[in-house]
Amino acid sequence: MPPIISIEHLTKTFQLDGKPFNALSDVSLEVQQGEIFGIIGLSGAGKSTLVRCINLLEAPTSGTVLVRGQELTKLSAKELRLARRKISMIFQGFHLLMQRTCLQNVCFPLELQGVAKNKARERALELLRVVGLEEKANSYPAQLSGGQKQRVAIARALATDPDVLLCDEATSALDPKTTREILSLIRDINKRLGVTVVVITHDMKVIEEICSKVVILNQGNIAESGTVEEVFSNPKSEAGRRLVYPGGMPALHLLKDSRVIRVAFNGGTAYQPLIASLAIDCGVKANILGADTRNIDGKAFGTMLLGLPEDETEANRALQYIRSQPNVTVEEVQDYHA
Amino acid sequence: MLESLTVFFENLGIVKVPEQLEYLSDLPNLLFAVWETLYAPLAATLFAYVIGLPLGVLLVTGEKEGIRPLPPVFMRVLNTLINLLRSVPFLILMVLVFPLSRLILGTTIGTTATIIPLTVAAAPYVARLVEASLREMDRGVIEAAQSMGCSTWQIITRVMLPECKPGLINGATNAAITILSYGAMAGAIGGGGLGSIALMRGHARNQRLVLWVAVIILVVLVQIIQTIGTRLTVRSDKRINK
């Protein structure tokens, strides 16, 4: 099946104080029908610009944007408006119409399409039920909490039966508990309605929670991409490592000359006492420089940074031992001391 | 009753009291003056909005960062024209607009004739009031509307204007009151109404009592308009958590 979103060689240049600034340079990616696709990066990485290029709220400087095989940059203004009805978007700031009730907010995109009033009302009520806010139909957004506002925004985004739902930092203004609730709602919608979801975030937890694929964006470039499991258990790029180990790598100065390895637990148990058995079975003491276990899609994933002994033979023995363990991959961290 | 009133006012040092009381007790005459005071300014406010509302919208949507940028030259001319009209003192503007009044209404004298200069003076003011209200609009909401496939026209009519309704009503109240006070000034060039009475009788013929009554009625009218406007503004604003 062809990808539902396909971005090729996308470049976006802004004029900042008369100087050109590349917000995105030569970005290519593909999103498959029905998946939840994450785009992560630190602020200023170009995430928001990228997601706005998918519905052409930002016009790309060059490159192509295909959604459902339709080349958006070639459309007339009117055709683009029609195409946008099938590409919904939710925002960090919700952006509800403050002078309309929740029900009227959800009706809004339907009104734009000229759907009859009672039909729009019916559909809107149904959608408010889907997001669990039926009883707030006649409340105004100002009377809702942040999480409730985002639910209304999601209902509004679904009103036109979109193929794609773009989420621009949709949970960044919410507390952790509400974030999880909204994410599970999005996952639920993705499963039930088959809507393809593109999630923009700076928060790893969001990606882990719902995404299957992820792209790491760094200074307008794709630093790396792949399945969430691949990228997060074993980030290969500098930008990826910065995201996965936001605290930086610890105890740097203590281990000037020793080799450092990253041990990744790939879906086995992350809690097997590897370090203990390493000490017992081959008499090597390794330094734990950092450890992080995460629950991804119900399986345990973890990474551990180990500092090997300075003695070369001991280090090699330890490396061999760890490599022989099941469900574990080992990679030497070359630039750890850099 | 009338006599004791006469004595009371004469003791205050006011002259020609019986004549004035007789004039003021002619209620239909006074009510007609109130009507004249209201009708020209309110008509002018209406016309000013017919011209000023689209201009105000254009000032926001047409700028470089707006939803439908217009040629910078056009925007500059529009801005300059509005500033120019707003900087001419109303009394002078009235006289300058005489030819236009004659062209449209065939006369430059009378209450109806004041509608023209009042409209010309008020339209640029209204444009600025509308502009100020629309600038309060959250850009994000406009972006959301665009993401739903809103056309420029739909954004203006279904997003910007309804979302800014409280500010627009508040602005309209300000406009109506300002135009009312301009209208009182228009008494000077032959318009009717309380302003004219206060000026012609009260001031020119030294009828203090008439002057004060006319002014007090004007004050009450302004109070009523402001109260209604404030109430409508608050009631229309759903952003306040009630």
Short mmCIF file of N, CA and C in Angstrom, two decimals, chain B residues 115-232:
data_model
loop_
_atom_site.label_atom_id
_atom_site.label_comp_id
_atom_site.label_asym_id
_atom_site.label_seq_id
_atom_site.Cartn_x
_atom_site.Cartn_y
_atom_site.Cartn_z
N ILE B 115 -26.04 64.37 9.49
CA ILE B 115 -25.68 62.94 9.40
C ILE B 115 -24.43 62.75 8.54
N ILE B 116 -24.33 63.57 7.47
CA ILE B 116 -23.19 63.40 6.55
C ILE B 116 -21.85 63.70 7.24
N PRO B 117 -21.68 64.91 7.79
CA PRO B 117 -20.39 65.15 8.46
C PRO B 117 -20.14 64.21 9.64
N LEU B 118 -21.21 63.86 10.36
CA LEU B 118 -21.02 62.93 11.48
C LEU B 118 -20.50 61.59 10.98
N THR B 119 -21.05 61.12 9.87
CA THR B 119 -20.60 59.83 9.32
C THR B 119 -19.15 59.92 8.86
N VAL B 120 -18.82 61.02 8.16
CA VAL B 120 -17.45 61.18 7.66
C VAL B 120 -16.46 61.23 8.83
N ALA B 121 -16.87 61.88 9.92
CA ALA B 121 -15.97 61.98 11.08
C ALA B 121 -15.88 60.65 11.81
N ALA B 122 -17.00 59.92 11.84
CA ALA B 122 -17.03 58.72 12.67
C ALA B 122 -16.46 57.49 11.98
N ALA B 123 -16.59 57.41 10.65
CA ALA B 123 -16.16 56.18 9.95
C ALA B 123 -14.70 55.82 10.23
N PRO B 124 -13.75 56.77 10.12
CA PRO B 124 -12.36 56.38 10.41
C PRO B 124 -12.16 56.00 11.88
N TYR B 125 -12.90 56.67 12.76
CA TYR B 125 -12.83 56.32 14.18
C TYR B 125 -13.31 54.88 14.39
N VAL B 126 -14.43 54.56 13.76
CA VAL B 126 -14.99 53.21 13.85
C VAL B 126 -13.99 52.19 13.29
N ALA B 127 -13.37 52.54 12.16
CA ALA B 127 -12.39 51.62 11.56
C ALA B 127 -11.29 51.28 12.55
N ARG B 128 -10.81 52.29 13.28
CA ARG B 128 -9.76 52.05 14.29
C ARG B 128 -10.27 51.22 15.46
N LEU B 129 -11.52 51.50 15.87
CA LEU B 129 -12.10 50.72 16.98
C LEU B 129 -12.23 49.25 16.59
N VAL B 130 -12.72 49.02 15.36
CA VAL B 130 -12.87 47.64 14.87
C VAL B 130 -11.50 46.97 14.79
N GLU B 131 -10.54 47.72 14.24
CA GLU B 131 -9.18 47.19 14.12
C GLU B 131 -8.66 46.74 15.49
N ALA B 132 -8.83 47.63 16.48
CA ALA B 132 -8.32 47.32 17.82
C ALA B 132 -8.97 46.05 18.37
N SER B 133 -10.27 45.92 18.16
CA SER B 133 -10.97 44.72 18.66
C SER B 133 -10.44 43.47 17.98
N LEU B 134 -10.28 43.53 16.66
CA LEU B 134 -9.88 42.33 15.91
C LEU B 134 -8.44 41.92 16.21
N ARG B 135 -7.65 42.90 16.63
CA ARG B 135 -6.26 42.56 16.96
C ARG B 135 -6.17 41.72 18.23
N GLU B 136 -7.23 41.72 19.02
CA GLU B 136 -7.26 40.89 20.22
C GLU B 136 -7.36 39.42 19.87
N MET B 137 -7.70 39.16 18.63
CA MET B 137 -7.97 37.78 18.18
C MET B 137 -6.73 36.91 18.31
N ASP B 138 -6.93 35.70 18.85
CA ASP B 138 -5.85 34.74 19.00
C ASP B 138 -5.48 34.17 17.63
N ARG B 139 -4.21 34.36 17.24
CA ARG B 139 -3.75 33.87 15.93
C ARG B 139 -3.95 32.37 15.79
N GLY B 140 -3.78 31.67 16.91
CA GLY B 140 -3.90 30.22 16.88
C GLY B 140 -5.28 29.76 16.44
N VAL B 141 -6.30 30.49 16.88
CA VAL B 141 -7.66 30.11 16.52
C VAL B 141 -7.87 30.28 15.01
N ILE B 142 -7.27 31.35 14.48
CA ILE B 142 -7.37 31.57 13.03
C ILE B 142 -6.65 30.44 12.29
N GLU B 143 -5.49 30.07 12.82
CA GLU B 143 -4.75 28.97 12.20
C GLU B 143 -5.57 27.67 12.25
N ALA B 144 -6.22 27.43 13.39
CA ALA B 144 -7.06 26.24 13.50
C ALA B 144 -8.16 26.26 12.44
N ALA B 145 -8.76 27.44 12.27
CA ALA B 145 -9.82 27.57 11.27
C ALA B 145 -9.29 27.30 9.87
N GLN B 146 -8.08 27.82 9.60
CA GLN B 146 -7.47 27.55 8.30
C GLN B 146 -7.22 26.06 8.12
N SER B 147 -6.81 25.41 9.20
CA SER B 147 -6.53 23.98 9.09
C SER B 147 -7.80 23.19 8.81
N MET B 148 -8.95 23.78 9.13
CA MET B 148 -10.22 23.10 8.84
C MET B 148 -10.73 23.42 7.43
N GLY B 149 -9.99 24.24 6.73
CA GLY B 149 -10.40 24.56 5.37
C GLY B 149 -11.28 25.79 5.25
N CYS B 150 -11.17 26.72 6.20
CA CYS B 150 -11.92 27.97 6.14
C CYS B 150 -11.38 28.86 5.03
N SER B 151 -12.28 29.49 4.29
CA SER B 151 -11.84 30.51 3.34
C SER B 151 -11.63 31.82 4.10
N THR B 152 -11.00 32.77 3.43
CA THR B 152 -10.77 34.07 4.07
C THR B 152 -12.08 34.68 4.55
N TRP B 153 -13.09 34.62 3.68
CA TRP B 153 -14.39 35.19 4.02
C TRP B 153 -14.99 34.49 5.23
N GLN B 154 -14.87 33.16 5.27
CA GLN B 154 -15.41 32.42 6.41
C GLN B 154 -14.66 32.75 7.69
N ILE B 155 -13.36 32.96 7.58
CA ILE B 155 -12.60 33.31 8.77
C ILE B 155 -13.07 34.65 9.32
N ILE B 156 -13.31 35.60 8.41
CA ILE B 156 -13.76 36.92 8.85
C ILE B 156 -15.15 36.83 9.48
N THR B 157 -16.08 36.22 8.75
CA THR B 157 -17.48 36.27 9.18
C THR B 157 -17.82 35.24 10.26
N ARG B 158 -17.10 34.11 10.27
CA ARG B 158 -17.49 33.06 11.22
C ARG B 158 -16.52 32.88 12.37
N VAL B 159 -15.34 33.47 12.23
CA VAL B 159 -14.37 33.32 13.32
C VAL B 159 -14.05 34.68 13.94
N MET B 160 -13.48 35.58 13.14
CA MET B 160 -12.99 36.83 13.72
C MET B 160 -14.12 37.68 14.31
N LEU B 161 -15.12 37.99 13.52
CA LEU B 161 -16.18 38.88 14.02
C LEU B 161 -16.95 38.26 15.20
N PRO B 162 -17.40 37.00 15.10
CA PRO B 162 -18.11 36.44 16.26
C PRO B 162 -17.21 36.31 17.51
N GLU B 163 -15.95 35.94 17.31
CA GLU B 163 -15.06 35.78 18.47
C GLU B 163 -14.76 37.12 19.12
N CYS B 164 -14.79 38.19 18.34
CA CYS B 164 -14.46 39.52 18.88
C CYS B 164 -15.70 40.31 19.24
N LYS B 165 -16.85 39.66 19.27
CA LYS B 165 -18.11 40.36 19.49
C LYS B 165 -18.10 41.26 20.73
N PRO B 166 -17.65 40.78 21.89
CA PRO B 166 -17.68 41.66 23.06
C PRO B 166 -16.92 42.97 22.83
N GLY B 167 -15.72 42.86 22.26
CA GLY B 167 -14.93 44.06 21.98
C GLY B 167 -15.61 44.97 20.97
N LEU B 168 -16.25 44.35 19.99
CA LEU B 168 -16.93 45.15 18.97
C LEU B 168 -18.12 45.91 19.55
N ILE B 169 -18.86 45.25 20.44
CA ILE B 169 -20.01 45.92 21.06
C ILE B 169 -19.52 47.06 21.95
N ASN B 170 -18.46 46.79 22.69
CA ASN B 170 -17.87 47.83 23.52
C ASN B 170 -17.44 49.02 22.67
N GLY B 171 -16.81 48.73 21.53
CA GLY B 171 -16.38 49.78 20.61
C GLY B 171 -17.56 50.56 20.07
N ALA B 172 -18.63 49.85 19.73
CA ALA B 172 -19.82 50.52 19.18
C ALA B 172 -20.42 51.46 20.20
N THR B 173 -20.36 51.07 21.49
CA THR B 173 -20.87 51.95 22.54
C THR B 173 -20.05 53.23 22.59
N ASN B 174 -18.74 53.06 22.55
CA ASN B 174 -17.86 54.23 22.53
C ASN B 174 -18.14 55.12 21.33
N ALA B 175 -18.31 54.47 20.18
CA ALA B 175 -18.57 55.23 18.95
C ALA B 175 -19.87 56.01 19.07
N ALA B 176 -20.92 55.35 19.54
CA ALA B 176 -22.23 56.02 19.64
C ALA B 176 -22.14 57.24 20.56
N ILE B 177 -21.45 57.09 21.68
CA ILE B 177 -21.36 58.21 22.63
C ILE B 177 -20.53 59.35 22.05
N THR B 178 -19.43 59.02 21.41
CA THR B 178 -18.61 60.06 20.80
C THR B 178 -19.38 60.81 19.72
N ILE B 179 -20.11 60.06 18.91
CA ILE B 179 -20.86 60.68 17.82
C ILE B 179 -22.00 61.53 18.39
N LEU B 180 -22.58 61.08 19.51
CA LEU B 180 -23.62 61.87 20.16
C LEU B 180 -23.08 63.24 20.58
N SER B 181 -21.87 63.24 21.12
CA SER B 181 -21.31 64.53 21.55
C SER B 181 -20.92 65.39 20.35
N TYR B 182 -20.47 64.75 19.27
CA TYR B 182 -20.24 65.50 18.02
C TYR B 182 -21.55 66.11 17.54
N GLY B 183 -22.61 65.31 17.65
CA GLY B 183 -23.92 65.75 17.18
C GLY B 183 -24.39 66.99 17.93
N ALA B 184 -24.09 67.03 19.24
CA ALA B 184 -24.46 68.21 20.02
C ALA B 184 -23.73 69.44 19.48
N MET B 185 -22.49 69.21 19.05
CA MET B 185 -21.71 70.29 18.45
C MET B 185 -22.31 70.75 17.13
N ALA B 186 -22.93 69.78 16.45
CA ALA B 186 -23.49 70.10 15.14
C ALA B 186 -24.62 71.11 15.26
N GLY B 187 -25.13 71.33 16.49
CA GLY B 187 -26.10 72.39 16.70
C GLY B 187 -25.60 73.71 16.17
N ALA B 188 -24.29 73.86 16.17
CA ALA B 188 -23.68 75.10 15.73
C ALA B 188 -23.94 75.42 14.26
N ILE B 189 -24.14 74.40 13.46
CA ILE B 189 -24.38 74.68 12.04
C ILE B 189 -25.81 74.35 11.64
N GLY B 190 -26.70 74.51 12.58
CA GLY B 190 -28.10 74.43 12.19
C GLY B 190 -28.74 73.08 12.37
N GLY B 191 -28.03 72.16 13.00
CA GLY B 191 -28.69 70.92 13.36
C GLY B 191 -29.58 71.20 14.56
N GLY B 192 -30.56 70.33 14.77
CA GLY B 192 -31.45 70.54 15.91
C GLY B 192 -30.95 69.80 17.12
N GLY B 193 -31.85 69.61 18.06
CA GLY B 193 -31.53 68.78 19.20
C GLY B 193 -31.08 69.55 20.41
N LEU B 194 -30.76 68.81 21.45
CA LEU B 194 -30.44 69.41 22.75
C LEU B 194 -29.18 70.27 22.67
N GLY B 195 -28.22 69.86 21.89
CA GLY B 195 -26.99 70.63 21.74
C GLY B 195 -27.30 72.01 21.21
N SER B 196 -28.14 72.03 20.20
CA SER B 196 -28.53 73.30 19.59
C SER B 196 -29.29 74.17 20.59
N ILE B 197 -30.19 73.55 21.36
CA ILE B 197 -30.97 74.31 22.36
C ILE B 197 -30.03 74.91 23.40
N ALA B 198 -29.10 74.09 23.89
CA ALA B 198 -28.16 74.56 24.91
C ALA B 198 -27.34 75.72 24.37
N LEU B 199 -26.98 75.63 23.10
CA LEU B 199 -26.11 76.64 22.50
C LEU B 199 -26.90 77.91 22.18
N MET B 200 -27.99 77.73 21.43
CA MET B 200 -28.74 78.89 20.91
C MET B 200 -29.54 79.62 22.00
N ARG B 201 -30.28 78.84 22.78
CA ARG B 201 -31.09 79.46 23.82
C ARG B 201 -30.26 79.67 25.09
N GLY B 202 -29.71 78.56 25.56
CA GLY B 202 -29.04 78.58 26.85
C GLY B 202 -27.88 79.55 26.88
N HIS B 203 -27.01 79.44 25.91
CA HIS B 203 -25.81 80.26 25.93
C HIS B 203 -26.05 81.62 25.30
N ALA B 204 -26.50 81.64 24.03
CA ALA B 204 -26.63 82.90 23.30
C ALA B 204 -27.65 83.83 23.95
N ARG B 205 -28.79 83.26 24.44
CA ARG B 205 -29.81 84.13 25.02
C ARG B 205 -29.78 84.12 26.54
N ASN B 206 -28.71 83.60 27.07
CA ASN B 206 -28.50 83.60 28.51
C ASN B 206 -29.65 82.95 29.28
N GLN B 207 -30.18 81.84 28.73
CA GLN B 207 -31.22 81.13 29.47
C GLN B 207 -30.58 79.95 30.20
N ARG B 208 -30.04 80.25 31.38
CA ARG B 208 -29.27 79.28 32.14
C ARG B 208 -30.04 77.99 32.44
N LEU B 209 -31.31 78.19 32.79
CA LEU B 209 -32.12 77.04 33.18
C LEU B 209 -32.26 76.06 32.01
N VAL B 210 -32.54 76.61 30.84
CA VAL B 210 -32.67 75.77 29.64
C VAL B 210 -31.35 75.07 29.37
N LEU B 211 -30.25 75.82 29.50
CA LEU B 211 -28.93 75.24 29.26
C LEU B 211 -28.68 74.02 30.13
N TRP B 212 -28.95 74.20 31.44
CA TRP B 212 -28.66 73.09 32.35
C TRP B 212 -29.57 71.89 32.11
N VAL B 213 -30.83 72.16 31.85
CA VAL B 213 -31.75 71.05 31.58
C VAL B 213 -31.28 70.27 30.35
N ALA B 214 -30.89 71.00 29.29
CA ALA B 214 -30.43 70.34 28.07
C ALA B 214 -29.20 69.49 28.36
N VAL B 215 -28.28 70.06 29.13
CA VAL B 215 -27.05 69.32 29.44
C VAL B 215 -27.36 68.07 30.28
N ILE B 216 -28.25 68.26 31.26
CA ILE B 216 -28.58 67.11 32.12
C ILE B 216 -29.21 65.99 31.31
N ILE B 217 -30.11 66.35 30.39
CA ILE B 217 -30.72 65.30 29.56
C ILE B 217 -29.65 64.59 28.74
N LEU B 218 -28.69 65.36 28.20
CA LEU B 218 -27.59 64.76 27.43
C LEU B 218 -26.80 63.77 28.29
N VAL B 219 -26.50 64.19 29.51
CA VAL B 219 -25.75 63.31 30.42
C VAL B 219 -26.51 62.02 30.65
N VAL B 220 -27.82 62.16 30.89
CA VAL B 220 -28.64 60.97 31.15
C VAL B 220 -28.63 60.06 29.92
N LEU B 221 -28.74 60.66 28.72
CA LEU B 221 -28.73 59.84 27.50
C LEU B 221 -27.43 59.04 27.39
N VAL B 222 -26.31 59.72 27.65
CA VAL B 222 -25.01 59.04 27.58
C VAL B 222 -24.95 57.90 28.59
N GLN B 223 -25.44 58.20 29.80
CA GLN B 223 -25.45 57.14 30.83
C GLN B 223 -26.23 55.92 30.37
N ILE B 224 -27.39 56.19 29.77
CA ILE B 224 -28.24 55.07 29.34
C ILE B 224 -27.52 54.25 28.27
N ILE B 225 -26.94 54.94 27.28
CA ILE B 225 -26.25 54.22 26.20
C ILE B 225 -25.10 53.39 26.76
N GLN B 226 -24.32 54.01 27.67
CA GLN B 226 -23.17 53.30 28.24
C GLN B 226 -23.61 52.07 29.03
N THR B 227 -24.68 52.23 29.81
CA THR B 227 -25.16 51.11 30.62
C THR B 227 -25.61 49.96 29.73
N ILE B 228 -26.39 50.30 28.70
CA ILE B 228 -26.85 49.25 27.78
C ILE B 228 -25.65 48.57 27.12
N GLY B 229 -24.69 49.40 26.66
CA GLY B 229 -23.51 48.86 25.97
C GLY B 229 -22.70 47.94 26.86
N THR B 230 -22.44 48.38 28.08
CA THR B 230 -21.66 47.56 29.01
C THR B 230 -22.35 46.25 29.28
N ARG B 231 -23.68 46.34 29.48
CA ARG B 231 -24.43 45.13 29.79
C ARG B 231 -24.35 44.14 28.62
N LEU B 232 -24.53 44.65 27.41
CA LEU B 232 -24.47 43.77 26.24
C LEU B 232 -23.07 43.16 26.08
#
